[in-house]
Each structure stands twice: as C-alpha cells, then as structure tokens.
Amino acid sequence: MPVQLPIGIDDFRKLRTRGLAYVDKSQMICDLIDLQGVEVLLLPRPRRFGKSLNLSMLRCFFERSDEVLGHLFEDLTVWSAGPEYRSHFQRYPVIYLDFKGIKPDTFEACRTRLRKHIQVLFDRHQAVLDRPDVTEREARDYRAVLDGSAGDEVFERALLDLSALLHRATGEPVVVLIDEYDAPIHAGCLGGYANEVIAFFRAFMTEGLKSNPHLHRAVLTGILRVARESIFSGLNNLSVCSVLEPSFADAFGFTEPEVQDLLTLVDASEHLPTVQRWYNGYVFGSHVIYNPWSVLSFLQWGRQPKPYWLTTSANRLIEQVLGVHATRLQPDFEALLAGGGLERVIDENVVLDVLERSERALWSLLLLSGYLKAEPCGVTDTGRPKHRLSIPNQEVRLVYTETFRQWMQDRMRGHGGSLDALTSALLDGDAPGVERELQALAVDLVSYHDTGGTRPESFYQGFVIGLLAVMEETHLVRSNRESGTGRPDVMIRPRQPGRPGVVLELKVARGGATALDAALDAAAAQIAEHGYDAELRAAGAVPVHAFAVAFDGKVVRVRAVDDWRDH
C-alpha cells in the first residue's frame, strides 16, 4: 500500500492512528522538558508550519488520561530518550485552547466566541466540581462560566481558576497549551477593535500565567509576538523563541534531511530541485527550513509546483500593510523582487497600531509571518544585530507580485484604465495606448501636492511597483538602472531573448502644452544621447521600444522615440 500523506490533519492522535506519514518532531518534547527554568514559552511561527500538530503532540504526551497512548510514541525520538523524559508521560492535567478560528468582524462577535471557547473548556473539565473541597465561590463562578452568565472578570480569571481546581484534583500542576493566541488580535487589527481584544488577552494571560502557583508549563503558539507592552506586560516569566532564535529552530517546518527522507519515502527524489526552488529558503535559527504544507501538498496533488501555502487562508493584513507602504518603499521592494536583500535591524515585537506608519514594524511583520527570511549579517555601531532580509522562495514571490498587481489594477480600473492594456501597449510600442492607460493611473495616484516637487514621486513609484508585479513572469522591471552612458528611469528587460524590451524616460513639466512638448523633447534626446537601449539589445530584446513621458500635474503625455527603434 502506498504511503499516505497527512494533508490538513493537525490532530496528532488521528495522524498516528491512521498510520499516515509523519516527520518526527518529538524531540521538541525533550527540549521542552529540559527547559526547567522556563515556565511560559511563546513559539511564534508562520501559519501552516505545524504549530497545531505540535501542540496536539504535546497534549497527547503530557495529558492525564485513563487511556494509555504509548503506542502513538513508540517509534519516535522521545520514547527512546530515556526514563527521565518518559516520567512526564500522561502525568499532568492539560488546559488546551485553540483560538485559530476566532476572526469575526466586530468585537462583540469576538467576545462571544472567546467566551464560548472558555465555556467549552470548562465543560470538558467539570468533573472537578464533584470534589468536596470545591468552595462555594469556586462552584458559583464555574457554573456561571458554563451557563454564560459570568461577568468579564470571571472569564478573564478563567485560566487561573481552572488550573487551581485541576491541580487540587490531581495533585499535579497544569500544562497550559494555547494555539494561535494572536488570531483574534489579527482580526481586531483588521476590524478596528484591536484595543478591546488586546485588553481582554492582557488580563486573561496575566491572570492565568503570571506567578501562577498551579502552573507546570505553558506553551503558546501564534504568528506574531505582539509587543510586550500591549499584551504581555504582566508576564515577567515569558520566554520567546522566534524564528531568529536557535532553540526549537527545527521543531516547525521541514529540514533538508527531513525533506529528502520524505521524498525518498514516496518515491519522488527526482523532484528535490523543484521543491527547493519553490518551498525552501526559510531560515529558523541556523536551520534552513521548508514550508511543510506546500511540500506535502506538492507531493499529494500531482507533483506540480503551485502556491499551495498562499491559497490556504486570507492574507488580508499582509496585503493591507503592503499596499500602504508600496510607493514609499518601492526601491526596497524592487531590490527584493530582483533577488537582492535588505540589511535591517529586526524588532521581534510587533506593535500592531503602528504597522501602517512604521517601516521597522512592516519588516518584522513580513519576517514573522513567513514572507521574508532573515540571515545574520553583523551588528550596528551600537551593537544591535543586523539581518539580511530576502524573499525565501518562488512561492512567496507570488505574494508580492499578486498583491502589487491587484493594488495597481484597482487604481486603474476606477478610472477606466487597464493594467493588461498598459503592458500590452508598452510591449507593442503603442505610444497612444501607453498615454491613455498612464493617464487613467495618474488620476488616482498623483495629487497636486505630490507633483509640487521636482517629479511626481508617488505616480512614478506606483507605476514601477505595478509593472514589477504584472510583468514578473516574462520581464525584469528596474528603475534608474545603468544602461549605455546613463540611467533610464524605467527599463523593462525580457527574461528570454527574442521578446520586446522597453525604456522609459520620465520628465516633469510646468506650464501647459508648450512645457509638455519641451519635456518630451528633452526626454527623447536623453534616451538617444545616452544609448539607453544598450542593455536591452545585449540581452537579446527584439524589438526595443522607447518612450518619452512627460507629466504636468495630472496630465500625462507620451511620445515614441523612433530614431533608434527596430523596424
């Protein structure tokens, strides 16, 4: 019988019982047990990197049960690690919460869903009420949670109260496992209720995890480390192992040897180069990591490279923040899409309310969410570590290209323009068509305030961002790239010889039609004088088109430069 792969199964017991292929991550249990000085551990990782499956594994290993589950672990690393580790097997009461599905549009809906999750948790453990040592207050509050009548302060105290009852009932301190703690916070950021949901979690986490005498260990997973001052302000016992840290670096995602073993297991070793190009490239600590969801999906669904990870859930927060920063950081995104990197100081705390105005918060969000990788590259003058940020693989490149493509299409569509029509006109040498489509884009992107300086910066940057995205598969789009004896404003170079190439020189005019004509003359002369076609011809572009482009406020004029065009 061929090996069966687990697609979307994040229940450890179900996966193991069905005999599905499993990449052994049980070393994580040993590592967690060894951290005797760590009480509360936060493990932020990108979505679909195995967080839920790992927490399910921890639950199966640590949770007290009348049913012995040793058969789930018998052939795994933790089972052969020694009696000091197996002494923790099925020993503790476990409080398990999963918040990944809580993403409503309003705080009232979010509050209702959070309370319902806590009700279900209390219902699961209500046998503790049968003990004679339960106080009247404890019983009253417990039943109020069960029937939904409890006030906010009782729900905020729920972790502490339940852990006390479980500790007393079993004689063992509790293990708390919270999966995707930040999913409701992401929803709050998008829905405009971030402050309210953060306030709930600040109280909930502080009450249940800070100096809790009934706590053995707590493990939280999520995508981001939401800034300490906003949610973890009271947790002085919190340790964080992000993607930059060496601890637990190989616990999430697949390492190179794990992927090679998996491909061998399913007789697909010849696909390793494709899998590397599309799904490799993340760096967690010192480990190179593959996206596990995409690798498994590739092997299961026809073994064709596709953006499997990108289609698993909405990227609304990423798309929203990228759209805000697109024009201002156009040179940075251009460098990333060209295969280059950016040296930055990374702040592992993400302050949600500054995402739309803070460049540092943007890079942190993209890194921790899995849209960039970070490699150490020295320190600053003040001793802070620097990292080189880059796009990890082909799959993630599509996030940027699709986001920017949609960003520009939306702006052009609102004024009768078309991004496809613009690119076709550029590659066909159709100056009237280029002018028509650029005019539609300029109406949206250029304000008179923007054009008050030496050039229409917002239009130019938005224009290049859009072309970078929409022409990614067939052409390289660059700005101010040296060619001939100068640097054209925009160069569109084919990835393969025999396809059209384009050069554009942009000028700003002031004073109506006469000034526009003069600006076009100057741009055309500059193109011819400096031989801006040199790089395109060397790359085998056929034909090569050149356009002089002039702006006066929201007015755009385009002229084809015919002196050196191929016929």
mmCIF file of C-alpha atoms in Angstrom, residues 271-516:
data_model
loop_
_atom_site.group_PDB
_atom_site.id
_atom_site.type_symbol
_atom_site.label_atom_id
_atom_site.label_comp_id
_atom_site.label_asym_id
_atom_site.label_seq_id
_atom_site.Cartn_x
_atom_site.Cartn_y
_atom_site.Cartn_z
ATOM 1 C CA HIS A 271 11.593 16.418 -7.591
ATOM 2 C CA LEU A 272 14.018 17.764 -4.972
ATOM 3 C CA PRO A 273 15.310 20.675 -7.136
ATOM 4 C CA THR A 274 11.746 21.857 -7.795
ATOM 5 C CA VAL A 275 10.787 21.552 -4.134
ATOM 6 C CA GLN A 276 13.907 23.500 -3.147
ATOM 7 C CA ARG A 277 13.212 26.334 -5.573
ATOM 8 C CA TRP A 278 9.564 26.708 -4.647
ATOM 9 C CA TYR A 279 9.292 25.841 -0.953
ATOM 10 C CA ASN A 280 12.769 26.015 0.609
ATOM 11 C CA GLY A 281 14.680 29.037 1.816
ATOM 12 C CA TYR A 282 13.324 29.880 5.255
ATOM 13 C CA VAL A 283 15.940 30.277 7.967
ATOM 14 C CA PHE A 284 14.906 29.450 11.540
ATOM 15 C CA GLY A 285 17.846 29.896 13.877
ATOM 16 C CA SER A 286 20.673 28.223 11.981
ATOM 17 C CA HIS A 287 18.422 25.739 10.140
ATOM 18 C CA VAL A 288 17.270 26.018 6.545
ATOM 19 C CA ILE A 289 13.563 25.165 6.600
ATOM 20 C CA TYR A 290 10.979 24.106 4.032
ATOM 21 C CA ASN A 291 7.312 25.038 4.137
ATOM 22 C CA PRO A 292 5.716 21.741 5.293
ATOM 23 C CA TRP A 293 2.215 22.448 3.999
ATOM 24 C CA SER A 294 3.476 23.188 0.496
ATOM 25 C CA VAL A 295 5.840 20.202 0.378
ATOM 26 C CA LEU A 296 3.073 17.789 1.415
ATOM 27 C CA SER A 297 0.583 19.394 -0.983
ATOM 28 C CA PHE A 298 3.080 19.221 -3.848
ATOM 29 C CA LEU A 299 3.598 15.505 -3.246
ATOM 30 C CA GLN A 300 -0.112 14.816 -2.856
ATOM 31 C CA TRP A 301 -1.607 16.856 -5.696
ATOM 32 C CA GLY A 302 0.098 15.925 -8.949
ATOM 33 C CA ARG A 303 3.627 16.997 -8.016
ATOM 34 C CA GLN A 304 3.260 20.277 -9.880
ATOM 35 C CA PRO A 305 4.735 23.442 -8.313
ATOM 36 C CA LYS A 306 1.930 25.750 -7.246
ATOM 37 C CA PRO A 307 1.425 28.347 -4.499
ATOM 38 C CA TYR A 308 -0.292 25.887 -2.154
ATOM 39 C CA TRP A 309 0.506 27.860 1.002
ATOM 40 C CA LEU A 310 -0.823 31.129 -0.367
ATOM 41 C CA THR A 311 -4.268 29.699 -1.057
ATOM 42 C CA THR A 312 -4.873 28.216 2.404
ATOM 43 C CA SER A 313 -6.226 31.373 4.026
ATOM 44 C CA ALA A 314 -6.637 35.080 3.518
ATOM 45 C CA ASN A 315 -3.607 37.362 3.674
ATOM 46 C CA ARG A 316 -5.656 40.476 4.392
ATOM 47 C CA LEU A 317 -3.361 42.014 6.989
ATOM 48 C CA ILE A 318 -0.266 41.459 4.830
ATOM 49 C CA GLU A 319 -1.979 42.823 1.712
ATOM 50 C CA GLN A 320 -3.314 45.848 3.579
ATOM 51 C CA VAL A 321 0.030 46.807 5.061
ATOM 52 C CA LEU A 322 1.955 46.185 1.834
ATOM 53 C CA GLY A 323 -0.462 48.407 -0.040
ATOM 54 C CA VAL A 324 0.083 51.237 2.442
ATOM 55 C CA HIS A 325 3.878 51.027 2.211
ATOM 56 C CA ALA A 326 4.168 50.163 -1.505
ATOM 57 C CA THR A 327 5.030 53.506 -3.065
ATOM 58 C CA ARG A 328 7.166 54.800 -0.197
ATOM 59 C CA LEU A 329 9.322 51.663 -0.111
ATOM 60 C CA GLN A 330 9.327 50.985 -3.855
ATOM 61 C CA PRO A 331 13.152 50.752 -4.123
ATOM 62 C CA ASP A 332 13.236 48.193 -1.304
ATOM 63 C CA PHE A 333 10.564 46.010 -2.871
ATOM 64 C CA GLU A 334 12.268 46.331 -6.223
ATOM 65 C CA ALA A 335 15.508 45.058 -4.687
ATOM 66 C CA LEU A 336 13.701 42.137 -3.061
ATOM 67 C CA LEU A 337 11.910 41.119 -6.268
ATOM 68 C CA ALA A 338 15.214 41.348 -8.131
ATOM 69 C CA GLY A 339 16.581 38.641 -5.843
ATOM 70 C CA GLY A 340 18.544 41.000 -3.611
ATOM 71 C CA GLY A 341 18.363 41.688 0.104
ATOM 72 C CA LEU A 342 17.968 44.477 2.634
ATOM 73 C CA GLU A 343 20.050 44.891 5.772
ATOM 74 C CA ARG A 344 17.802 45.770 8.661
ATOM 75 C CA VAL A 345 17.594 45.679 12.459
ATOM 76 C CA ILE A 346 14.624 43.484 13.321
ATOM 77 C CA ASP A 347 12.358 44.174 16.256
ATOM 78 C CA GLU A 348 10.737 40.864 17.179
ATOM 79 C CA ASN A 349 7.909 42.686 18.943
ATOM 80 C CA VAL A 350 5.179 43.747 16.516
ATOM 81 C CA VAL A 351 3.270 46.830 17.606
ATOM 82 C CA LEU A 352 0.042 46.472 15.653
ATOM 83 C CA ASP A 353 -1.139 50.056 15.852
ATOM 84 C CA VAL A 354 1.979 51.377 14.079
ATOM 85 C CA LEU A 355 2.065 48.869 11.198
ATOM 86 C CA GLU A 356 0.826 51.412 8.695
ATOM 87 C CA ARG A 357 3.416 54.045 9.569
ATOM 88 C CA SER A 358 6.454 52.119 10.788
ATOM 89 C CA GLU A 359 8.916 50.614 8.330
ATOM 90 C CA ARG A 360 10.536 48.520 11.079
ATOM 91 C CA ALA A 361 7.154 47.083 12.091
ATOM 92 C CA LEU A 362 6.493 46.180 8.449
ATOM 93 C CA TRP A 363 9.725 44.180 8.105
ATOM 94 C CA SER A 364 9.039 42.405 11.409
ATOM 95 C CA LEU A 365 5.516 41.505 10.283
ATOM 96 C CA LEU A 366 6.735 40.143 6.947
ATOM 97 C CA LEU A 367 9.526 38.134 8.577
ATOM 98 C CA LEU A 368 7.479 36.567 11.361
ATOM 99 C CA SER A 369 4.582 35.825 9.004
ATOM 100 C CA GLY A 370 6.821 33.882 6.618
ATOM 101 C CA TYR A 371 7.087 36.376 3.759
ATOM 102 C CA LEU A 372 10.784 37.098 4.268
ATOM 103 C CA LYS A 373 13.769 35.196 5.587
ATOM 104 C CA ALA A 374 16.457 36.727 7.778
ATOM 105 C CA GLU A 375 20.149 35.855 7.874
ATOM 106 C CA PRO A 376 22.614 37.420 10.361
ATOM 107 C CA CYS A 377 24.921 39.967 8.736
ATOM 108 C CA GLY A 378 26.785 41.736 11.537
ATOM 109 C CA VAL A 379 25.944 44.381 14.091
ATOM 110 C CA THR A 380 25.230 48.102 14.118
ATOM 111 C CA ASP A 381 27.523 50.706 15.651
ATOM 112 C CA THR A 382 25.522 50.360 18.855
ATOM 113 C CA GLY A 383 25.903 46.584 18.909
ATOM 114 C CA ARG A 384 22.428 45.609 17.746
ATOM 115 C CA PRO A 385 22.350 42.562 15.431
ATOM 116 C CA LYS A 386 21.552 43.171 11.793
ATOM 117 C CA HIS A 387 19.896 40.728 9.413
ATOM 118 C CA ARG A 388 19.777 40.470 5.650
ATOM 119 C CA LEU A 389 16.162 40.163 4.589
ATOM 120 C CA SER A 390 15.216 38.451 1.334
ATOM 121 C CA ILE A 391 12.360 36.571 -0.297
ATOM 122 C CA PRO A 392 12.757 32.879 0.603
ATOM 123 C CA ASN A 393 11.404 31.149 -2.499
ATOM 124 C CA GLN A 394 9.311 31.257 -5.640
ATOM 125 C CA GLU A 395 6.040 30.640 -3.839
ATOM 126 C CA VAL A 396 6.430 33.671 -1.600
ATOM 127 C CA ARG A 397 7.431 35.896 -4.525
ATOM 128 C CA LEU A 398 3.871 35.442 -5.730
ATOM 129 C CA VAL A 399 2.566 37.192 -2.597
ATOM 130 C CA TYR A 400 4.298 40.385 -3.593
ATOM 131 C CA THR A 401 3.511 40.171 -7.294
ATOM 132 C CA GLU A 402 -0.156 39.347 -6.737
ATOM 133 C CA THR A 403 -0.560 41.998 -4.046
ATOM 134 C CA PHE A 404 1.016 44.762 -6.107
ATOM 135 C CA ARG A 405 -0.782 43.640 -9.274
ATOM 136 C CA GLN A 406 -4.146 43.911 -7.523
ATOM 137 C CA TRP A 407 -3.125 47.192 -5.915
ATOM 138 C CA MET A 408 -2.406 48.803 -9.294
ATOM 139 C CA GLN A 409 -5.333 47.186 -11.127
ATOM 140 C CA ASP A 410 -7.772 48.579 -8.577
ATOM 141 C CA ARG A 411 -6.472 52.092 -9.080
ATOM 142 C CA MET A 412 -6.543 51.950 -12.865
ATOM 143 C CA ARG A 413 -9.929 50.222 -13.071
ATOM 144 C CA GLY A 414 -11.577 53.009 -11.121
ATOM 145 C CA HIS A 415 -10.716 55.471 -13.896
ATOM 146 C CA GLY A 416 -11.308 53.354 -16.960
ATOM 147 C CA GLY A 417 -7.778 52.029 -17.274
ATOM 148 C CA SER A 418 -6.401 48.519 -17.557
ATOM 149 C CA LEU A 419 -3.076 47.162 -16.370
ATOM 150 C CA ASP A 420 -3.128 44.498 -19.079
ATOM 151 C CA ALA A 421 -3.786 47.173 -21.695
ATOM 152 C CA LEU A 422 -0.864 49.223 -20.343
ATOM 153 C CA THR A 423 1.627 46.382 -20.531
ATOM 154 C CA SER A 424 0.420 45.358 -23.986
ATOM 155 C CA ALA A 425 0.829 48.918 -25.238
ATOM 156 C CA LEU A 426 4.333 49.121 -23.793
ATOM 157 C CA LEU A 427 5.449 45.876 -25.429
ATOM 158 C CA ASP A 428 3.768 46.797 -28.743
ATOM 159 C CA GLY A 429 5.378 50.238 -28.940
ATOM 160 C CA ASP A 430 1.916 51.843 -28.879
ATOM 161 C CA ALA A 431 2.501 55.377 -27.568
ATOM 162 C CA PRO A 432 -1.172 56.496 -27.667
ATOM 163 C CA GLY A 433 -2.155 53.364 -25.752
ATOM 164 C CA VAL A 434 0.554 53.932 -23.145
ATOM 165 C CA GLU A 435 -0.572 57.529 -22.745
ATOM 166 C CA ARG A 436 -4.216 56.555 -22.333
ATOM 167 C CA GLU A 437 -3.514 53.980 -19.613
ATOM 168 C CA LEU A 438 -0.965 56.109 -17.751
ATOM 169 C CA GLN A 439 -3.466 58.949 -17.739
ATOM 170 C CA ALA A 440 -6.003 56.704 -16.012
ATOM 171 C CA LEU A 441 -3.425 55.708 -13.407
ATOM 172 C CA ALA A 442 -2.262 59.297 -12.840
ATOM 173 C CA VAL A 443 -5.757 60.468 -11.952
ATOM 174 C CA ASP A 444 -5.707 58.209 -8.903
ATOM 175 C CA LEU A 445 -2.063 58.180 -7.868
ATOM 176 C CA VAL A 446 -0.996 61.754 -8.476
ATOM 177 C CA SER A 447 -2.251 64.576 -6.324
ATOM 178 C CA TYR A 448 -1.235 68.158 -6.971
ATOM 179 C CA HIS A 449 0.565 68.110 -3.646
ATOM 180 C CA ASP A 450 2.617 65.112 -4.828
ATOM 181 C CA THR A 451 3.666 66.904 -8.002
ATOM 182 C CA GLY A 452 4.735 70.065 -6.268
ATOM 183 C CA GLY A 453 8.381 68.944 -6.094
ATOM 184 C CA THR A 454 10.861 68.056 -8.794
ATOM 185 C CA ARG A 455 8.980 64.972 -10.047
ATOM 186 C CA PRO A 456 5.676 63.131 -9.442
ATOM 187 C CA GLU A 457 7.146 60.683 -6.973
ATOM 188 C CA SER A 458 4.017 58.799 -5.967
ATOM 189 C CA PHE A 459 2.974 58.198 -9.565
ATOM 190 C CA TYR A 460 6.404 57.046 -10.637
ATOM 191 C CA GLN A 461 6.827 54.661 -7.741
ATOM 192 C CA GLY A 462 3.322 53.254 -8.044
ATOM 193 C CA PHE A 463 3.860 52.776 -11.756
ATOM 194 C CA VAL A 464 7.075 50.800 -11.246
ATOM 195 C CA ILE A 465 5.544 48.725 -8.422
ATOM 196 C CA GLY A 466 2.684 47.696 -10.687
ATOM 197 C CA LEU A 467 4.947 46.756 -13.584
ATOM 198 C CA LEU A 468 7.232 44.797 -11.276
ATOM 199 C CA ALA A 469 4.234 42.676 -10.353
ATOM 200 C CA VAL A 470 2.333 42.217 -13.563
ATOM 201 C CA MET A 471 5.378 41.567 -15.781
ATOM 202 C CA GLU A 472 7.263 39.383 -13.290
ATOM 203 C CA GLU A 473 6.977 36.131 -15.250
ATOM 204 C CA THR A 474 8.311 37.413 -18.569
ATOM 205 C CA HIS A 475 10.296 40.590 -17.846
ATOM 206 C CA LEU A 476 12.573 42.221 -15.286
ATOM 207 C CA VAL A 477 11.435 45.736 -14.430
ATOM 208 C CA ARG A 478 14.020 48.072 -12.953
ATOM 209 C CA SER A 479 14.243 51.777 -12.192
ATOM 210 C CA ASN A 480 17.295 54.024 -12.578
ATOM 211 C CA ARG A 481 19.353 51.106 -13.876
ATOM 212 C CA GLU A 482 22.618 51.950 -15.586
ATOM 213 C CA SER A 483 22.465 51.328 -19.354
ATOM 214 C CA GLY A 484 24.700 52.879 -22.015
ATOM 215 C CA THR A 485 26.175 56.050 -20.525
ATOM 216 C CA GLY A 486 23.304 56.832 -18.180
ATOM 217 C CA ARG A 487 20.415 55.532 -16.129
ATOM 218 C CA PRO A 488 16.931 55.361 -17.667
ATOM 219 C CA ASP A 489 14.027 55.932 -15.303
ATOM 220 C CA VAL A 490 12.384 52.599 -16.151
ATOM 221 C CA MET A 491 13.789 49.592 -18.008
ATOM 222 C CA ILE A 492 11.726 46.526 -18.932
ATOM 223 C CA ARG A 493 14.089 43.727 -19.941
ATOM 224 C CA PRO A 494 12.854 40.349 -21.240
ATOM 225 C CA ARG A 495 13.894 37.260 -19.328
ATOM 226 C CA GLN A 496 14.389 35.436 -22.636
ATOM 227 C CA PRO A 497 15.951 36.752 -25.871
ATOM 228 C CA GLY A 498 13.628 37.458 -28.765
ATOM 229 C CA ARG A 499 10.970 39.267 -26.736
ATOM 230 C CA PRO A 500 10.316 43.029 -26.676
ATOM 231 C CA GLY A 501 12.177 45.353 -24.326
ATOM 232 C CA VAL A 502 11.169 48.851 -23.247
ATOM 233 C CA VAL A 503 12.883 52.002 -21.976
ATOM 234 C CA LEU A 504 11.013 54.958 -20.488
ATOM 235 C CA GLU A 505 12.376 58.361 -19.552
ATOM 236 C CA LEU A 506 10.107 60.464 -17.316
ATOM 237 C CA LYS A 507 10.114 64.276 -17.131
ATOM 238 C CA VAL A 508 8.101 66.842 -15.190
ATOM 239 C CA ALA A 509 6.684 69.848 -16.996
ATOM 240 C CA ARG A 510 5.210 73.055 -15.625
ATOM 241 C CA GLY A 511 3.028 75.352 -17.675
ATOM 242 C CA GLY A 512 0.744 73.563 -20.131
ATOM 243 C CA ALA A 513 1.142 72.119 -23.615
ATOM 244 C CA THR A 514 4.280 74.036 -24.569
ATOM 245 C CA ALA A 515 6.107 72.866 -21.466
ATOM 246 C CA LEU A 516 4.922 69.296 -22.042
#
